[in-house]
Amino acid sequence: MCICKYSISIAKNSGFCFGVKRAIKITLEAAEQYKKIQTIGPLIHNPQMVEKLKANGVNYVSSIDNVKSDSTVIIRSHGITKGAYKDLSDKKVKIIDATCPYVAKTQQFCKELSENGFQVVILGDRNHPEVVALESFVKSKAIIVSSAEELPHANYKKLGIISQTTQTFDKFSDLANKAIAMAKEVHVVNTICNATDIRQQCTLKLAEKSDIMIVIGGKNSSNTKMLAKISSSVVCTHHIETSDELDMKWFEGNHKIGITAGASTPDWIILDIYNKIIERLCGRNLQVADIEEIPGYKEE
Ligand code: F3S
């Protein structure tokens, strides 16, 4: 794309994952149809996208108590607890469910395993909204662990092992191995979504062949922060939210530039940063309008 001394590439699968893309699409379509749209907590962890949604009449509240009775509520990709769903139904608000289908499937596994007498063990972050919601689908009490070491020693009869969608496979297999040694019957359902893992692997690959990496995404986005951490373990890395933070001094002597973005980073922010880098470094006003035109980009 660039004919000057710089090469600028983007990591494969950068930006929105399937579930986030779907939730945004559902929300923007709803915004065309309904007036007061609310979400419980921000729809995604990206301040610029939250502002854009606000401009389209989509606001977030911190709890169900603050939901107005004449509003339309969008359920985020993380899903909500069964209790929260009932509270919303009792308020008689219009509910549009944008729970990621992979998360919804995991909720279903929680329900089925517990109904079939399995002690459900969830690998995940107990405070994360996805895990809080998953727990509510377990009939009896779920055991939530952040690693295999946290699984309490006991003689379990039947253990059902599932995972928050964004956990790593290594941690999950450690937990499954430990469970097998502790119970007569173990049912393991791999509910890990590979969107996170794929983004991390692609970022690492690009970082290894770059002189400098630009990681784009919310400073409050844990998946973007993880990409920045992985990238900075191999090469000089800058984590930015918008093109305003670009500093051209970063690129002095660094000609191979890699770009990556978290699963909650919208395409228009990635494109804006890419176009600004080209314009300032190469003096060319390409104005690439589609992320797929950036060298290296491919969604799998
Ligand atoms: Fe869904 Fe996977 Fe994204 S579970 S929300 S597609 S990270």
PDB file of C-alpha atoms and ligand atoms in Angstrom:
ATOM      1  CA  MET A   1       0.000   0.000   0.000  1.00  0.00           C
ATOM      2  CA  CYS A   2       2.800   2.395   0.904  1.00  0.00           C
ATOM      3  CA  ILE A   3       5.587   3.128  -1.621  1.00  0.00           C
ATOM      4  CA  CYS A   4       7.885   5.007   0.819  1.00  0.00           C
ATOM      5  CA  LYS A   5      10.399   3.374   3.192  1.00  0.00           C
ATOM      6  CA  TYR A   6       7.697   2.396   5.693  1.00  0.00           C
ATOM      7  CA  SER A   7       5.668  -0.800   5.671  1.00  0.00           C
ATOM      8  CA  ILE A   8       2.456  -0.660   7.672  1.00  0.00           C
ATOM      9  CA  SER A   9       0.523  -3.857   8.376  1.00  0.00           C
ATOM     10  CA  ILE A  10      -2.408  -4.842  10.503  1.00  0.00           C
ATOM     11  CA  ALA A  11      -2.747  -8.066  12.506  1.00  0.00           C
ATOM     12  CA  LYS A  12      -5.268 -10.570  11.143  1.00  0.00           C
ATOM     13  CA  ASN A  13      -8.625 -10.527  12.934  1.00  0.00           C
ATOM     14  CA  SER A  14      -8.049  -7.075  14.449  1.00  0.00           C
ATOM     15  CA  GLY A  15     -11.077  -5.320  15.885  1.00  0.00           C
ATOM     16  CA  PHE A  16     -14.637  -6.395  16.649  1.00  0.00           C
ATOM     17  CA  CYS A  17     -15.323 -10.059  17.341  1.00  0.00           C
ATOM     18  CA  PHE A  18     -18.484 -11.657  15.970  1.00  0.00           C
ATOM     19  CA  GLY A  19     -20.493 -11.213  19.199  1.00  0.00           C
ATOM     20  CA  VAL A  20     -19.635  -7.519  19.616  1.00  0.00           C
ATOM     21  CA  LYS A  21     -20.262  -6.787  15.930  1.00  0.00           C
ATOM     22  CA  ARG A  22     -23.658  -8.448  16.238  1.00  0.00           C
ATOM     23  CA  ALA A  23     -24.578  -6.565  19.440  1.00  0.00           C
ATOM     24  CA  ILE A  24     -23.674  -3.204  17.861  1.00  0.00           C
ATOM     25  CA  LYS A  25     -25.684  -4.011  14.733  1.00  0.00           C
ATOM     26  CA  ILE A  26     -28.734  -5.041  16.786  1.00  0.00           C
ATOM     27  CA  THR A  27     -28.430  -1.876  18.894  1.00  0.00           C
ATOM     28  CA  LEU A  28     -28.032   0.538  15.981  1.00  0.00           C
ATOM     29  CA  GLU A  29     -30.974  -1.064  14.193  1.00  0.00           C
ATOM     30  CA  ALA A  30     -33.062  -0.743  17.363  1.00  0.00           C
ATOM     31  CA  ALA A  31     -32.018   2.918  17.655  1.00  0.00           C
ATOM     32  CA  GLU A  32     -33.645   3.588  14.298  1.00  0.00           C
ATOM     33  CA  GLN A  33     -36.889   2.098  15.551  1.00  0.00           C
ATOM     34  CA  TYR A  34     -37.183   3.031  19.228  1.00  0.00           C
ATOM     35  CA  LYS A  35     -36.589   6.246  21.128  1.00  0.00           C
ATOM     36  CA  LYS A  36     -35.153   5.590  24.599  1.00  0.00           C
ATOM     37  CA  ILE A  37     -32.628   2.804  24.415  1.00  0.00           C
ATOM     38  CA  GLN A  38     -30.717   1.770  27.516  1.00  0.00           C
ATOM     39  CA  THR A  39     -28.111  -0.845  28.323  1.00  0.00           C
ATOM     40  CA  ILE A  40     -27.110  -1.979  31.807  1.00  0.00           C
ATOM     41  CA  GLY A  41     -23.466  -0.900  31.785  1.00  0.00           C
ATOM     42  CA  PRO A  42     -21.724   0.248  28.568  1.00  0.00           C
ATOM     43  CA  LEU A  43     -22.464  -1.916  25.525  1.00  0.00           C
ATOM     44  CA  ILE A  44     -18.730  -2.293  24.866  1.00  0.00           C
ATOM     45  CA  HIS A  45     -15.509  -1.170  26.538  1.00  0.00           C
ATOM     46  CA  ASN A  46     -14.638   1.556  24.095  1.00  0.00           C
ATOM     47  CA  PRO A  47     -15.270   5.197  25.072  1.00  0.00           C
ATOM     48  CA  GLN A  48     -15.482   6.455  21.458  1.00  0.00           C
ATOM     49  CA  MET A  49     -18.076   3.822  20.517  1.00  0.00           C
ATOM     50  CA  VAL A  50     -20.035   4.581  23.704  1.00  0.00           C
ATOM     51  CA  GLU A  51     -20.112   8.264  22.638  1.00  0.00           C
ATOM     52  CA  LYS A  52     -21.251   7.296  19.147  1.00  0.00           C
ATOM     53  CA  LEU A  53     -24.046   5.175  20.598  1.00  0.00           C
ATOM     54  CA  LYS A  54     -25.054   8.069  22.840  1.00  0.00           C
ATOM     55  CA  ALA A  55     -25.334  10.291  19.767  1.00  0.00           C
ATOM     56  CA  ASN A  56     -27.724   7.670  18.374  1.00  0.00           C
ATOM     57  CA  GLY A  57     -29.876   7.771  21.513  1.00  0.00           C
ATOM     58  CA  VAL A  58     -28.350   4.720  23.237  1.00  0.00           C
ATOM     59  CA  ASN A  59     -27.431   5.420  26.856  1.00  0.00           C
ATOM     60  CA  TYR A  60     -26.289   3.186  29.642  1.00  0.00           C
ATOM     61  CA  VAL A  61     -27.365   3.004  33.259  1.00  0.00           C
ATOM     62  CA  SER A  62     -25.472   1.458  36.138  1.00  0.00           C
ATOM     63  CA  SER A  63     -28.292  -0.783  37.382  1.00  0.00           C
ATOM     64  CA  ILE A  64     -31.778  -2.045  36.576  1.00  0.00           C
ATOM     65  CA  ASP A  65     -33.203   0.328  39.219  1.00  0.00           C
ATOM     66  CA  ASN A  66     -32.298   3.194  36.884  1.00  0.00           C
ATOM     67  CA  VAL A  67     -34.042   1.713  33.855  1.00  0.00           C
ATOM     68  CA  LYS A  68     -36.967   3.886  32.795  1.00  0.00           C
ATOM     69  CA  SER A  69     -40.271   2.085  32.309  1.00  0.00           C
ATOM     70  CA  ASP A  70     -40.790   3.537  28.822  1.00  0.00           C
ATOM     71  CA  SER A  71     -37.367   2.496  27.553  1.00  0.00           C
ATOM     72  CA  THR A  72     -36.094  -0.332  25.377  1.00  0.00           C
ATOM     73  CA  VAL A  73     -33.339  -2.339  27.028  1.00  0.00           C
ATOM     74  CA  ILE A  74     -30.607  -4.066  25.046  1.00  0.00           C
ATOM     75  CA  ILE A  75     -28.981  -7.037  26.729  1.00  0.00           C
ATOM     76  CA  ARG A  76     -25.223  -6.863  26.114  1.00  0.00           C
ATOM     77  CA  SER A  77     -23.138  -9.625  24.533  1.00  0.00           C
ATOM     78  CA  HIS A  78     -22.108 -10.828  28.051  1.00  0.00           C
ATOM     79  CA  GLY A  79     -25.737 -11.706  28.856  1.00  0.00           C
ATOM     80  CA  ILE A  80     -27.549 -11.019  32.132  1.00  0.00           C
ATOM     81  CA  THR A  81     -28.667 -13.096  35.109  1.00  0.00           C
ATOM     82  CA  LYS A  82     -32.025 -14.849  35.127  1.00  0.00           C
ATOM     83  CA  GLY A  83     -33.027 -12.587  38.030  1.00  0.00           C
ATOM     84  CA  ALA A  84     -32.142  -9.430  36.102  1.00  0.00           C
ATOM     85  CA  TYR A  85     -34.145 -10.666  33.124  1.00  0.00           C
ATOM     86  CA  LYS A  86     -37.164 -11.193  35.387  1.00  0.00           C
ATOM     87  CA  ASP A  87     -36.732  -7.729  36.956  1.00  0.00           C
ATOM     88  CA  LEU A  88     -36.707  -6.180  33.492  1.00  0.00           C
ATOM     89  CA  SER A  89     -39.774  -8.183  32.477  1.00  0.00           C
ATOM     90  CA  ASP A  90     -41.558  -7.031  35.669  1.00  0.00           C
ATOM     91  CA  LYS A  91     -40.812  -3.444  34.666  1.00  0.00           C
ATOM     92  CA  LYS A  92     -42.587  -4.227  31.393  1.00  0.00           C
ATOM     93  CA  VAL A  93     -39.849  -2.596  29.332  1.00  0.00           C
ATOM     94  CA  LYS A  94     -39.151  -3.803  25.819  1.00  0.00           C
ATOM     95  CA  ILE A  95     -36.186  -6.197  25.931  1.00  0.00           C
ATOM     96  CA  ILE A  96     -33.914  -6.859  22.956  1.00  0.00           C
ATOM     97  CA  ASP A  97     -31.481  -9.677  23.609  1.00  0.00           C
ATOM     98  CA  ALA A  98     -28.020  -9.157  22.066  1.00  0.00           C
ATOM     99  CA  THR A  99     -26.345 -11.856  24.176  1.00  0.00           C
ATOM    100  CA  CYS A 100     -23.583 -13.412  22.081  1.00  0.00           C
ATOM    101  CA  PRO A 101     -24.871 -16.801  20.844  1.00  0.00           C
ATOM    102  CA  TYR A 102     -21.715 -18.464  22.211  1.00  0.00           C
ATOM    103  CA  VAL A 103     -22.422 -17.022  25.662  1.00  0.00           C
ATOM    104  CA  ALA A 104     -26.077 -18.052  25.422  1.00  0.00           C
ATOM    105  CA  LYS A 105     -24.970 -21.592  24.591  1.00  0.00           C
ATOM    106  CA  THR A 106     -22.714 -21.620  27.676  1.00  0.00           C
ATOM    107  CA  GLN A 107     -25.669 -20.495  29.812  1.00  0.00           C
ATOM    108  CA  GLN A 108     -27.626 -23.418  28.400  1.00  0.00           C
ATOM    109  CA  PHE A 109     -24.827 -25.853  29.347  1.00  0.00           C
ATOM    110  CA  CYS A 110     -24.857 -24.500  32.921  1.00  0.00           C
ATOM    111  CA  LYS A 111     -28.577 -25.183  33.129  1.00  0.00           C
ATOM    112  CA  GLU A 112     -28.430 -28.667  31.598  1.00  0.00           C
ATOM    113  CA  LEU A 113     -25.427 -29.885  33.591  1.00  0.00           C
ATOM    114  CA  SER A 114     -26.948 -28.794  36.894  1.00  0.00           C
ATOM    115  CA  GLU A 115     -30.338 -30.282  35.992  1.00  0.00           C
ATOM    116  CA  ASN A 116     -28.566 -33.577  35.316  1.00  0.00           C
ATOM    117  CA  GLY A 117     -26.995 -33.642  38.783  1.00  0.00           C
ATOM    118  CA  PHE A 118     -23.516 -32.351  37.936  1.00  0.00           C
ATOM    119  CA  GLN A 119     -21.750 -30.007  40.309  1.00  0.00           C
ATOM    120  CA  VAL A 120     -20.987 -27.185  37.890  1.00  0.00           C
ATOM    121  CA  VAL A 121     -17.501 -25.667  38.001  1.00  0.00           C
ATOM    122  CA  ILE A 122     -17.000 -22.434  36.051  1.00  0.00           C
ATOM    123  CA  LEU A 123     -13.515 -21.273  35.116  1.00  0.00           C
ATOM    124  CA  GLY A 124     -13.566 -17.485  35.021  1.00  0.00           C
ATOM    125  CA  ASP A 125     -13.456 -14.126  36.731  1.00  0.00           C
ATOM    126  CA  ARG A 126     -16.217 -14.229  39.354  1.00  0.00           C
ATOM    127  CA  ASN A 127     -16.910 -10.487  39.052  1.00  0.00           C
ATOM    128  CA  HIS A 128     -17.211 -10.447  35.282  1.00  0.00           C
ATOM    129  CA  PRO A 129     -20.820  -9.902  34.116  1.00  0.00           C
ATOM    130  CA  GLU A 130     -20.649 -12.993  31.886  1.00  0.00           C
ATOM    131  CA  VAL A 131     -19.694 -15.229  34.825  1.00  0.00           C
ATOM    132  CA  VAL A 132     -22.231 -13.615  37.171  1.00  0.00           C
ATOM    133  CA  ALA A 133     -24.900 -14.368  34.544  1.00  0.00           C
ATOM    134  CA  LEU A 134     -23.669 -17.943  33.956  1.00  0.00           C
ATOM    135  CA  GLU A 135     -23.862 -18.698  37.667  1.00  0.00           C
ATOM    136  CA  SER A 136     -27.542 -17.776  37.705  1.00  0.00           C
ATOM    137  CA  PHE A 137     -28.301 -20.570  35.219  1.00  0.00           C
ATOM    138  CA  VAL A 138     -26.914 -23.215  37.581  1.00  0.00           C
ATOM    139  CA  LYS A 139     -29.701 -24.836  39.593  1.00  0.00           C
ATOM    140  CA  SER A 140     -27.656 -25.484  42.737  1.00  0.00           C
ATOM    141  CA  LYS A 141     -24.570 -23.461  43.675  1.00  0.00           C
ATOM    142  CA  ALA A 142     -21.775 -23.271  41.093  1.00  0.00           C
ATOM    143  CA  ILE A 143     -18.102 -23.412  42.052  1.00  0.00           C
ATOM    144  CA  ILE A 144     -16.257 -20.518  40.377  1.00  0.00           C
ATOM    145  CA  VAL A 145     -12.489 -20.765  40.056  1.00  0.00           C
ATOM    146  CA  SER A 146      -9.881 -18.622  38.350  1.00  0.00           C
ATOM    147  CA  SER A 147      -7.425 -21.532  38.107  1.00  0.00           C
ATOM    148  CA  ALA A 148      -7.256 -25.301  38.670  1.00  0.00           C
ATOM    149  CA  GLU A 149      -5.575 -24.736  42.050  1.00  0.00           C
ATOM    150  CA  GLU A 150      -8.759 -23.125  43.363  1.00  0.00           C
ATOM    151  CA  LEU A 151     -10.922 -26.225  42.851  1.00  0.00           C
ATOM    152  CA  PRO A 152     -11.620 -27.396  46.428  1.00  0.00           C
ATOM    153  CA  HIS A 153     -10.516 -30.949  47.296  1.00  0.00           C
ATOM    154  CA  ALA A 154     -13.528 -33.224  47.840  1.00  0.00           C
ATOM    155  CA  ASN A 155     -15.004 -36.527  46.664  1.00  0.00           C
ATOM    156  CA  TYR A 156     -17.315 -35.281  43.969  1.00  0.00           C
ATOM    157  CA  LYS A 157     -19.727 -37.689  42.282  1.00  0.00           C
ATOM    158  CA  LYS A 158     -20.370 -35.755  39.099  1.00  0.00           C
ATOM    159  CA  LEU A 159     -18.473 -32.659  38.010  1.00  0.00           C
ATOM    160  CA  GLY A 160     -19.494 -30.491  35.054  1.00  0.00           C
ATOM    161  CA  ILE A 161     -16.679 -28.247  33.847  1.00  0.00           C
ATOM    162  CA  ILE A 162     -17.295 -25.186  31.698  1.00  0.00           C
ATOM    163  CA  SER A 163     -15.462 -21.921  31.065  1.00  0.00           C
ATOM    164  CA  GLN A 164     -16.068 -18.212  30.655  1.00  0.00           C
ATOM    165  CA  THR A 165     -15.752 -17.729  26.890  1.00  0.00           C
ATOM    166  CA  THR A 166     -12.578 -15.611  27.103  1.00  0.00           C
ATOM    167  CA  GLN A 167     -10.429 -17.903  29.288  1.00  0.00           C
ATOM    168  CA  THR A 168      -7.301 -19.614  27.934  1.00  0.00           C
ATOM    169  CA  PHE A 169      -7.303 -23.218  26.799  1.00  0.00           C
ATOM    170  CA  ASP A 170      -4.257 -24.051  28.968  1.00  0.00           C
ATOM    171  CA  LYS A 171      -6.035 -23.010  32.151  1.00  0.00           C
ATOM    172  CA  PHE A 172      -9.147 -24.891  31.118  1.00  0.00           C
ATOM    173  CA  SER A 173      -7.312 -28.130  30.392  1.00  0.00           C
ATOM    174  CA  ASP A 174      -5.490 -27.873  33.753  1.00  0.00           C
ATOM    175  CA  LEU A 175      -8.862 -27.593  35.459  1.00  0.00           C
ATOM    176  CA  ALA A 176     -10.323 -30.513  33.485  1.00  0.00           C
ATOM    177  CA  ASN A 177      -7.325 -32.700  34.391  1.00  0.00           C
ATOM    178  CA  LYS A 178      -7.663 -31.862  38.055  1.00  0.00           C
ATOM    179  CA  ALA A 179     -11.403 -32.568  37.969  1.00  0.00           C
ATOM    180  CA  ILE A 180     -10.861 -35.999  36.403  1.00  0.00           C
ATOM    181  CA  ALA A 181      -8.711 -36.973  39.383  1.00  0.00           C
ATOM    182  CA  MET A 182     -11.415 -35.883  41.830  1.00  0.00           C
ATOM    183  CA  ALA A 183     -14.708 -37.308  40.550  1.00  0.00           C
ATOM    184  CA  LYS A 184     -16.158 -40.569  39.245  1.00  0.00           C
ATOM    185  CA  GLU A 185     -17.934 -38.846  36.409  1.00  0.00           C
ATOM    186  CA  VAL A 186     -16.728 -35.661  34.735  1.00  0.00           C
ATOM    187  CA  HIS A 187     -18.448 -33.836  31.904  1.00  0.00           C
ATOM    188  CA  VAL A 188     -16.195 -31.245  30.259  1.00  0.00           C
ATOM    189  CA  VAL A 189     -17.707 -28.769  27.800  1.00  0.00           C
ATOM    190  CA  ASN A 190     -15.185 -26.577  26.043  1.00  0.00           C
ATOM    191  CA  THR A 191     -17.014 -23.250  25.944  1.00  0.00           C
ATOM    192  CA  ILE A 192     -13.937 -21.128  25.207  1.00  0.00           C
ATOM    193  CA  CYS A 193     -14.467 -18.775  22.281  1.00  0.00           C
ATOM    194  CA  ASN A 194     -11.323 -18.655  20.176  1.00  0.00           C
ATOM    195  CA  ALA A 195     -11.857 -15.000  19.112  1.00  0.00           C
ATOM    196  CA  THR A 196      -9.680 -13.804  22.002  1.00  0.00           C
ATOM    197  CA  ASP A 197      -7.004 -16.425  21.517  1.00  0.00           C
ATOM    198  CA  ILE A 198      -6.825 -15.847  17.749  1.00  0.00           C
ATOM    199  CA  ARG A 199      -6.413 -12.073  18.260  1.00  0.00           C
ATOM    200  CA  GLN A 200      -3.590 -12.677  20.735  1.00  0.00           C
ATOM    201  CA  GLN A 201      -1.764 -15.119  18.462  1.00  0.00           C
ATOM    202  CA  CYS A 202      -2.096 -12.837  15.420  1.00  0.00           C
ATOM    203  CA  THR A 203      -0.826  -9.850  17.448  1.00  0.00           C
ATOM    204  CA  LEU A 204       2.187 -11.818  18.649  1.00  0.00           C
ATOM    205  CA  LYS A 205       3.019 -12.964  15.101  1.00  0.00           C
ATOM    206  CA  LEU A 206       2.897  -9.418  13.738  1.00  0.00           C
ATOM    207  CA  ALA A 207       4.821  -7.981  16.723  1.00  0.00           C
ATOM    208  CA  GLU A 208       7.626 -10.466  16.069  1.00  0.00           C
ATOM    209  CA  LYS A 209       8.215  -9.052  12.585  1.00  0.00           C
ATOM    210  CA  SER A 210       7.631  -5.368  13.377  1.00  0.00           C
ATOM    211  CA  ASP A 211       9.925  -2.585  14.647  1.00  0.00           C
ATOM    212  CA  ILE A 212       7.054  -0.945  16.485  1.00  0.00           C
ATOM    213  CA  MET A 213       3.445  -1.869  17.318  1.00  0.00           C
ATOM    214  CA  ILE A 214       0.406   0.353  17.734  1.00  0.00           C
ATOM    215  CA  VAL A 215      -2.341  -1.296  19.799  1.00  0.00           C
ATOM    216  CA  ILE A 216      -5.702   0.403  19.355  1.00  0.00           C
ATOM    217  CA  GLY A 217      -8.568   0.178  21.825  1.00  0.00           C
ATOM    218  CA  GLY A 218     -10.158   1.385  25.048  1.00  0.00           C
ATOM    219  CA  LYS A 219      -7.749   1.888  27.943  1.00  0.00           C
ATOM    220  CA  ASN A 220     -10.528   0.211  29.969  1.00  0.00           C
ATOM    221  CA  SER A 221     -10.728  -2.799  27.655  1.00  0.00           C
ATOM    222  CA  SER A 222      -9.130  -5.857  29.231  1.00  0.00           C
ATOM    223  CA  ASN A 223      -8.735  -7.677  25.905  1.00  0.00           C
ATOM    224  CA  THR A 224      -6.947  -4.643  24.357  1.00  0.00           C
ATOM    225  CA  LYS A 225      -4.707  -4.287  27.419  1.00  0.00           C
ATOM    226  CA  MET A 226      -3.797  -7.963  27.045  1.00  0.00           C
ATOM    227  CA  LEU A 227      -2.833  -7.390  23.375  1.00  0.00           C
ATOM    228  CA  ALA A 228      -0.633  -4.465  24.454  1.00  0.00           C
ATOM    229  CA  LYS A 229       1.006  -6.635  27.097  1.00  0.00           C
ATOM    230  CA  ILE A 230       1.700  -9.477  24.637  1.00  0.00           C
ATOM    231  CA  SER A 231       3.025  -7.082  22.009  1.00  0.00           C
ATOM    232  CA  SER A 232       5.240  -5.149  24.426  1.00  0.00           C
ATOM    233  CA  SER A 233       6.864  -8.398  25.521  1.00  0.00           C
ATOM    234  CA  VAL A 234       8.457  -8.570  22.026  1.00  0.00           C
ATOM    235  CA  VAL A 235       8.706  -5.044  20.638  1.00  0.00           C
ATOM    236  CA  CYS A 236       8.236  -1.356  21.497  1.00  0.00           C
ATOM    237  CA  THR A 237       4.438  -0.905  21.764  1.00  0.00           C
ATOM    238  CA  HIS A 238       2.094   2.058  22.166  1.00  0.00           C
ATOM    239  CA  HIS A 239      -1.504   1.560  23.307  1.00  0.00           C
ATOM    240  CA  ILE A 240      -3.734   4.365  22.023  1.00  0.00           C
ATOM    241  CA  GLU A 241      -7.471   5.015  21.819  1.00  0.00           C
ATOM    242  CA  THR A 242      -7.532   7.598  18.999  1.00  0.00           C
ATOM    243  CA  SER A 243      -5.285   9.220  16.388  1.00  0.00           C
ATOM    244  CA  ASP A 244      -4.891  12.285  18.686  1.00  0.00           C
ATOM    245  CA  GLU A 245      -2.420  10.266  20.732  1.00  0.00           C
ATOM    246  CA  LEU A 246      -0.128   9.461  17.788  1.00  0.00           C
ATOM    247  CA  ASP A 247       3.397  10.830  18.163  1.00  0.00           C
ATOM    248  CA  MET A 248       5.427  10.734  14.940  1.00  0.00           C
ATOM    249  CA  LYS A 249       8.691  10.565  16.914  1.00  0.00           C
ATOM    250  CA  TRP A 250       7.795   6.942  17.727  1.00  0.00           C
ATOM    251  CA  PHE A 251       8.440   5.978  14.106  1.00  0.00           C
ATOM    252  CA  GLU A 252      11.942   7.483  13.770  1.00  0.00           C
ATOM    253  CA  GLY A 253      14.159   4.551  12.750  1.00  0.00           C
ATOM    254  CA  ASN A 254      11.203   2.156  13.027  1.00  0.00           C
ATOM    255  CA  HIS A 255      10.099   1.364   9.494  1.00  0.00           C
ATOM    256  CA  LYS A 256       8.121  -1.828   9.981  1.00  0.00           C
ATOM    257  CA  ILE A 257       4.943  -0.700  11.704  1.00  0.00           C
ATOM    258  CA  GLY A 258       2.402  -3.185  13.021  1.00  0.00           C
ATOM    259  CA  ILE A 259      -1.142  -2.334  14.047  1.00  0.00           C
ATOM    260  CA  THR A 260      -3.554  -4.407  16.091  1.00  0.00           C
ATOM    261  CA  ALA A 261      -6.865  -3.710  17.820  1.00  0.00           C
ATOM    262  CA  GLY A 262      -8.943  -5.323  20.559  1.00  0.00           C
ATOM    263  CA  ALA A 263     -12.264  -7.113  20.061  1.00  0.00           C
ATOM    264  CA  SER A 264     -14.132  -3.988  21.175  1.00  0.00           C
ATOM    265  CA  THR A 265     -12.393  -1.511  18.843  1.00  0.00           C
ATOM    266  CA  PRO A 266     -14.551  -0.195  15.972  1.00  0.00           C
ATOM    267  CA  ASP A 267     -13.239  -0.274  12.387  1.00  0.00           C
ATOM    268  CA  TRP A 268     -13.601   3.502  11.912  1.00  0.00           C
ATOM    269  CA  ILE A 269     -11.086   4.188  14.690  1.00  0.00           C
ATOM    270  CA  ILE A 270      -8.601   1.676  13.245  1.00  0.00           C
ATOM    271  CA  LEU A 271      -9.012   3.202   9.770  1.00  0.00           C
ATOM    272  CA  ASP A 272      -8.603   6.747  11.059  1.00  0.00           C
ATOM    273  CA  ILE A 273      -5.322   5.843  12.770  1.00  0.00           C
ATOM    274  CA  TYR A 274      -4.046   3.915   9.740  1.00  0.00           C
ATOM    275  CA  ASN A 275      -4.880   6.785   7.374  1.00  0.00           C
ATOM    276  CA  LYS A 276      -3.248   9.367   9.679  1.00  0.00           C
ATOM    277  CA  ILE A 277      -0.046   7.317   9.965  1.00  0.00           C
ATOM    278  CA  ILE A 278       0.195   6.978   6.158  1.00  0.00           C
ATOM    279  CA  GLU A 279      -0.554  10.660   5.666  1.00  0.00           C
ATOM    280  CA  ARG A 280       1.995  11.900   8.212  1.00  0.00           C
ATOM    281  CA  LEU A 281       4.798   9.432   7.476  1.00  0.00           C
ATOM    282  CA  CYS A 282       4.471   9.037   3.727  1.00  0.00           C
ATOM    283  CA  GLY A 283       2.786  12.318   2.822  1.00  0.00           C
ATOM    284  CA  ARG A 284       0.039  10.461   0.979  1.00  0.00           C
ATOM    285  CA  ASN A 285      -3.662  10.980   1.466  1.00  0.00           C
ATOM    286  CA  LEU A 286      -4.956   7.482   0.710  1.00  0.00           C
ATOM    287  CA  GLN A 287      -8.056   7.556   2.929  1.00  0.00           C
ATOM    288  CA  VAL A 288      -8.515   3.799   2.970  1.00  0.00           C
ATOM    289  CA  ALA A 289     -12.226   3.291   3.601  1.00  0.00           C
ATOM    290  CA  ASP A 290     -12.354  -0.416   4.369  1.00  0.00           C
ATOM    291  CA  ILE A 291     -10.341  -2.284   6.985  1.00  0.00           C
ATOM    292  CA  GLU A 292      -9.965  -5.190   4.540  1.00  0.00           C
ATOM    293  CA  GLU A 293      -7.803  -2.969   2.330  1.00  0.00           C
ATOM    294  CA  ILE A 294      -5.130  -2.678   5.027  1.00  0.00           C
ATOM    295  CA  PRO A 295      -2.249  -5.081   4.249  1.00  0.00           C
ATOM    296  CA  GLY A 296      -2.404  -8.183   6.429  1.00  0.00           C
ATOM    297  CA  TYR A 297      -6.026  -7.821   7.472  1.00  0.00           C
ATOM    298  CA  LYS A 298      -8.104 -10.957   7.259  1.00  0.00           C
ATOM    299  CA  GLU A 299     -11.035 -12.041   9.370  1.00  0.00           C
ATOM    300  CA  GLU A 300     -11.183 -15.722  10.177  1.00  0.00           C
TER     301      GLU A 300
HETATM  302 FE1  F3S B   1     -18.909 -13.795  21.666  1.00  0.00          FE
HETATM  303 FE2  F3S B   1     -16.473 -14.706  21.571  1.00  0.00          FE
HETATM  304 FE3  F3S B   1     -16.906 -12.143  21.198  1.00  0.00          FE
HETATM  305  S1  F3S B   1     -18.054 -15.294  23.008  1.00  0.00           S
HETATM  306  S2  F3S B   1     -18.706 -11.723  22.428  1.00  0.00           S
HETATM  307  S3  F3S B   1     -17.585 -13.827  19.876  1.00  0.00           S
HETATM  308  S4  F3S B   1     -15.209 -13.018  22.335  1.00  0.00           S
END
